[in-house]
PDB file of C-alpha atoms in Angstrom:
ATOM      1  CA  MET A   1       1.949  -9.236 -12.041  1.00 80.00           C
ATOM      2  CA  ALA A   2       1.353  -5.524 -11.364  1.00 95.00           C
ATOM      3  CA  SER A   3      -0.534  -3.452 -13.912  1.00 97.00           C
ATOM      4  CA  GLY A   4      -1.524   0.174 -14.319  1.00 97.00           C
ATOM      5  CA  THR A   5      -0.576   3.374 -16.114  1.00 98.00           C
ATOM      6  CA  TYR A   6       2.963   4.427 -16.955  1.00 98.00           C
ATOM      7  CA  THR A   7       4.829   7.352 -18.472  1.00 98.00           C
ATOM      8  CA  LEU A   8       8.153   6.672 -20.173  1.00 98.00           C
ATOM      9  CA  LEU A   9      10.788   9.422 -19.870  1.00 98.00           C
ATOM     10  CA  VAL A  10      12.839   9.639 -23.041  1.00 98.00           C
ATOM     11  CA  GLU A  11      15.774  11.911 -23.814  1.00 98.00           C
ATOM     12  CA  LEU A  12      16.370  12.862 -27.449  1.00 98.00           C
ATOM     13  CA  SER A  13      19.934  14.154 -27.816  1.00 98.00           C
ATOM     14  CA  THR A  14      19.588  15.596 -31.349  1.00 98.00           C
ATOM     15  CA  ASP A  15      16.759  16.901 -33.499  1.00 98.00           C
ATOM     16  CA  ALA A  16      15.232  14.064 -35.493  1.00 97.00           C
ATOM     17  CA  THR A  17      12.719  13.536 -38.250  1.00 97.00           C
ATOM     18  CA  LEU A  18      10.917  10.255 -37.720  1.00 95.00           C
ATOM     19  CA  SER A  19       8.380   8.345 -39.721  1.00 93.00           C
ATOM     20  CA  VAL A  20       5.728   7.418 -37.150  1.00 94.00           C
ATOM     21  CA  GLY A  21       3.734   4.689 -38.868  1.00 89.00           C
ATOM     22  CA  ALA A  22       0.426   5.922 -40.263  1.00 91.00           C
ATOM     23  CA  LEU A  23       1.022   9.366 -38.708  1.00 94.00           C
ATOM     24  CA  GLY A  24       3.773  10.002 -41.275  1.00 94.00           C
ATOM     25  CA  ASP A  25       6.991  12.014 -40.926  1.00 96.00           C
ATOM     26  CA  HIS A  26       7.369  14.426 -38.011  1.00 97.00           C
ATOM     27  CA  THR A  27      10.165  16.543 -36.592  1.00 96.00           C
ATOM     28  CA  PHE A  28      11.142  15.953 -32.973  1.00 98.00           C
ATOM     29  CA  PRO A  29      13.301  18.667 -31.385  1.00 97.00           C
ATOM     30  CA  VAL A  30      16.101  17.811 -28.983  1.00 98.00           C
ATOM     31  CA  GLY A  31      14.766  17.547 -25.439  1.00 98.00           C
ATOM     32  CA  TRP A  32      12.696  15.308 -23.193  1.00 98.00           C
ATOM     33  CA  TYR A  33       9.578  13.329 -24.016  1.00 98.00           C
ATOM     34  CA  GLY A  34       6.993  11.656 -21.840  1.00 98.00           C
ATOM     35  CA  TYR A  35       4.947   8.891 -23.418  1.00 98.00           C
ATOM     36  CA  THR A  36       1.924   7.767 -21.387  1.00 98.00           C
ATOM     37  CA  GLY A  37       0.444   4.309 -21.853  1.00 97.00           C
ATOM     38  CA  SER A  38      -1.386   1.601 -19.983  1.00 96.00           C
ATOM     39  CA  ALA A  39      -0.344  -1.906 -19.021  1.00 96.00           C
ATOM     40  CA  PHE A  40      -3.439  -3.897 -18.175  1.00 95.00           C
ATOM     41  CA  GLY A  41      -2.860  -6.975 -20.338  1.00 89.00           C
ATOM     42  CA  THR A  42      -1.690 -10.342 -19.060  1.00 90.00           C
ATOM     43  CA  GLY A  43       1.905  -9.135 -18.689  1.00 94.00           C
ATOM     44  CA  GLY A  44       1.071  -5.901 -16.893  1.00 96.00           C
ATOM     45  CA  PHE A  45       4.116  -3.665 -16.549  1.00 96.00           C
ATOM     46  CA  ALA A  46       6.152  -6.174 -18.587  1.00 95.00           C
ATOM     47  CA  ARG A  47       5.117  -3.858 -21.428  1.00 94.00           C
ATOM     48  CA  VAL A  48       7.580  -1.310 -20.022  1.00 95.00           C
ATOM     49  CA  ASP A  49      10.306  -3.977 -20.188  1.00 94.00           C
ATOM     50  CA  ARG A  50       9.444  -4.487 -23.859  1.00 94.00           C
ATOM     51  CA  HIS A  51       9.866  -0.737 -24.443  1.00 94.00           C
ATOM     52  CA  ARG A  52      13.257  -0.884 -22.686  1.00 95.00           C
ATOM     53  CA  GLU A  53      14.357  -3.793 -24.898  1.00 94.00           C
ATOM     54  CA  LEU A  54      13.410  -1.893 -28.033  1.00 92.00           C
ATOM     55  CA  ALA A  55      15.213   1.237 -26.825  1.00 94.00           C
ATOM     56  CA  ALA A  56      18.329  -0.843 -26.069  1.00 93.00           C
ATOM     57  CA  GLY A  57      18.298  -2.356 -29.564  1.00 91.00           C
ATOM     58  CA  ASP A  58      17.410  -5.846 -28.312  1.00 92.00           C
ATOM     59  CA  ARG A  59      14.075  -5.839 -30.180  1.00 86.00           C
ATOM     60  CA  ASP A  60      13.168  -4.529 -33.635  1.00 84.00           C
ATOM     61  CA  ALA A  61       9.395  -4.898 -34.039  1.00 82.00           C
ATOM     62  CA  ARG A  62       7.511  -1.594 -34.092  1.00 86.00           C
ATOM     63  CA  HIS A  63       3.936  -2.065 -32.811  1.00 83.00           C
ATOM     64  CA  TRP A  64       3.123   1.285 -31.184  1.00 88.00           C
ATOM     65  CA  HIS A  65       3.853   4.912 -32.093  1.00 95.00           C
ATOM     66  CA  VAL A  66       6.371   5.203 -29.249  1.00 96.00           C
ATOM     67  CA  ASP A  67       8.442   2.394 -30.802  1.00 95.00           C
ATOM     68  CA  TYR A  68       9.442   4.728 -33.634  1.00 95.00           C
ATOM     69  CA  LEU A  69      10.845   7.237 -31.138  1.00 97.00           C
ATOM     70  CA  LEU A  70      12.486   4.611 -28.928  1.00 97.00           C
ATOM     71  CA  GLY A  71      14.115   2.967 -31.945  1.00 95.00           C
ATOM     72  CA  HIS A  72      15.934   6.141 -33.000  1.00 95.00           C
ATOM     73  CA  PRO A  73      19.669   6.109 -32.136  1.00 95.00           C
ATOM     74  CA  ALA A  74      19.476   9.575 -30.497  1.00 97.00           C
ATOM     75  CA  ALA A  75      16.687   8.454 -28.126  1.00 97.00           C
ATOM     76  CA  ARG A  76      17.395   7.065 -24.672  1.00 97.00           C
ATOM     77  CA  LEU A  77      14.755   5.628 -22.343  1.00 98.00           C
ATOM     78  CA  VAL A  78      15.867   7.034 -18.992  1.00 97.00           C
ATOM     79  CA  ASP A  79      13.101   6.206 -16.533  1.00 97.00           C
ATOM     80  CA  ASP A  80       9.387   5.643 -16.068  1.00 98.00           C
ATOM     81  CA  VAL A  81       6.724   6.777 -13.619  1.00 98.00           C
ATOM     82  CA  ARG A  82       3.892   4.388 -12.710  1.00 98.00           C
ATOM     83  CA  THR A  83       0.472   4.499 -11.141  1.00 97.00           C
ATOM     84  CA  VAL A  84      -0.274   0.932 -10.071  1.00 97.00           C
ATOM     85  CA  ASP A  85      -3.700  -0.685 -10.498  1.00 96.00           C
ATOM     86  CA  GLN A  86      -5.347   2.458 -11.883  1.00 96.00           C
ATOM     87  CA  ASP A  87      -6.401   3.232 -15.437  1.00 96.00           C
ATOM     88  CA  VAL A  88      -5.541   6.939 -15.545  1.00 98.00           C
ATOM     89  CA  GLU A  89      -3.771   6.954 -18.917  1.00 97.00           C
ATOM     90  CA  CYS A  90      -5.882   9.670 -20.547  1.00 97.00           C
ATOM     91  CA  ALA A  91      -6.062  11.816 -17.396  1.00 98.00           C
ATOM     92  CA  VAL A  92      -2.259  11.784 -17.153  1.00 98.00           C
ATOM     93  CA  ALA A  93      -1.757  12.420 -20.880  1.00 98.00           C
ATOM     94  CA  ARG A  94      -4.161  15.380 -20.851  1.00 97.00           C
ATOM     95  CA  ALA A  95      -2.374  16.943 -17.854  1.00 97.00           C
ATOM     96  CA  LEU A  96       1.028  16.957 -19.571  1.00 98.00           C
ATOM     97  CA  PRO A  97       2.492  19.582 -21.937  1.00 95.00           C
ATOM     98  CA  ASP A  98       1.743  19.205 -25.644  1.00 93.00           C
ATOM     99  CA  GLY A  99       4.047  17.135 -27.794  1.00 94.00           C
ATOM    100  CA  PRO A 100       5.048  17.582 -31.434  1.00 93.00           C
ATOM    101  CA  VAL A 101       2.669  15.002 -32.965  1.00 96.00           C
ATOM    102  CA  ASP A 102      -1.124  15.105 -32.767  1.00 95.00           C
ATOM    103  CA  GLY A 103      -2.609  11.652 -32.359  1.00 96.00           C
ATOM    104  CA  PHE A 104       0.643  10.093 -31.073  1.00 97.00           C
ATOM    105  CA  GLY A 105      -0.333   7.090 -28.951  1.00 96.00           C
ATOM    106  CA  ALA A 106      -3.964   8.192 -28.978  1.00 95.00           C
ATOM    107  CA  SER A 107      -5.482   6.141 -31.773  1.00 91.00           C
ATOM    108  CA  ASP A 108      -7.939   4.428 -29.409  1.00 90.00           C
ATOM    109  CA  CYS A 109      -9.161   7.498 -27.492  1.00 94.00           C
ATOM    110  CA  ASP A 110     -10.094  11.135 -28.072  1.00 94.00           C
ATOM    111  CA  CYS A 111      -6.950  12.631 -26.510  1.00 95.00           C
ATOM    112  CA  GLU A 112      -4.920  15.036 -28.585  1.00 96.00           C
ATOM    113  CA  SER A 113      -1.730  13.050 -27.918  1.00 97.00           C
ATOM    114  CA  HIS A 114      -0.095  10.757 -25.383  1.00 98.00           C
ATOM    115  CA  LEU A 115       3.353  12.219 -26.075  1.00 98.00           C
ATOM    116  CA  ALA A 116       4.477  15.247 -24.073  1.00 98.00           C
ATOM    117  CA  TYR A 117       7.535  17.434 -24.674  1.00 98.00           C
ATOM    118  CA  ALA A 118       9.736  19.569 -22.434  1.00 98.00           C
ATOM    119  CA  PRO A 119      13.112  21.123 -23.212  1.00 97.00           C
ATOM    120  CA  ASP A 120      14.709  19.761 -20.033  1.00 97.00           C
ATOM    121  CA  ARG A 121      14.416  16.761 -17.705  1.00 97.00           C
ATOM    122  CA  ALA A 122      13.453  18.680 -14.560  1.00 97.00           C
ATOM    123  CA  THR A 123      10.472  20.355 -16.242  1.00 97.00           C
ATOM    124  CA  LEU A 124       9.201  17.063 -17.648  1.00 97.00           C
ATOM    125  CA  MET A 125       9.713  15.166 -14.375  1.00 97.00           C
ATOM    126  CA  ARG A 126       7.764  17.771 -12.376  1.00 97.00           C
ATOM    127  CA  ALA A 127       4.897  17.639 -14.878  1.00 98.00           C
ATOM    128  CA  VAL A 128       4.804  13.831 -15.044  1.00 98.00           C
ATOM    129  CA  ARG A 129       4.918  13.342 -11.285  1.00 97.00           C
ATOM    130  CA  ALA A 130       2.203  15.951 -10.763  1.00 98.00           C
ATOM    131  CA  ALA A 131       0.014  14.406 -13.476  1.00 98.00           C
ATOM    132  CA  HIS A 132       0.262  10.926 -11.975  1.00 98.00           C
ATOM    133  CA  GLU A 133      -0.338  12.238  -8.447  1.00 97.00           C
ATOM    134  CA  THR A 134      -3.387  14.296  -9.490  1.00 96.00           C
ATOM    135  CA  ALA A 135      -4.893  11.436 -11.500  1.00 93.00           C
ATOM    136  CA  ARG A 136      -4.909   8.993  -8.559  1.00 84.00           C
TER     137      ARG A 136
END
């Protein structure tokens, strides 16, 4: 099974205040979010399928920070961008615009956050594609 680094592209249709596990309550403005993670375990990119199931309401368990965003009714997982067979998670995350929560998805590294924010899809897509391309 293929493995590598991925960035989830999530649309949030309304402002939301979410409790993000140990990070506490945070406000997320309407717009587009890119969450960067890695999939190097036994299932590889099956992790992305798990995120899709949670976003669709087919799974309830919250294991990672992104699960709190994906589980919100105003959030929609639209797409993902992948870099296959390369561990470039932190390089991609650092190349993206800042997000609203310090430490989001970055509890096992020294990155500021693995969640990026942009007000519109086109801006986020350009940034994510460029970050993955540069990190290769």
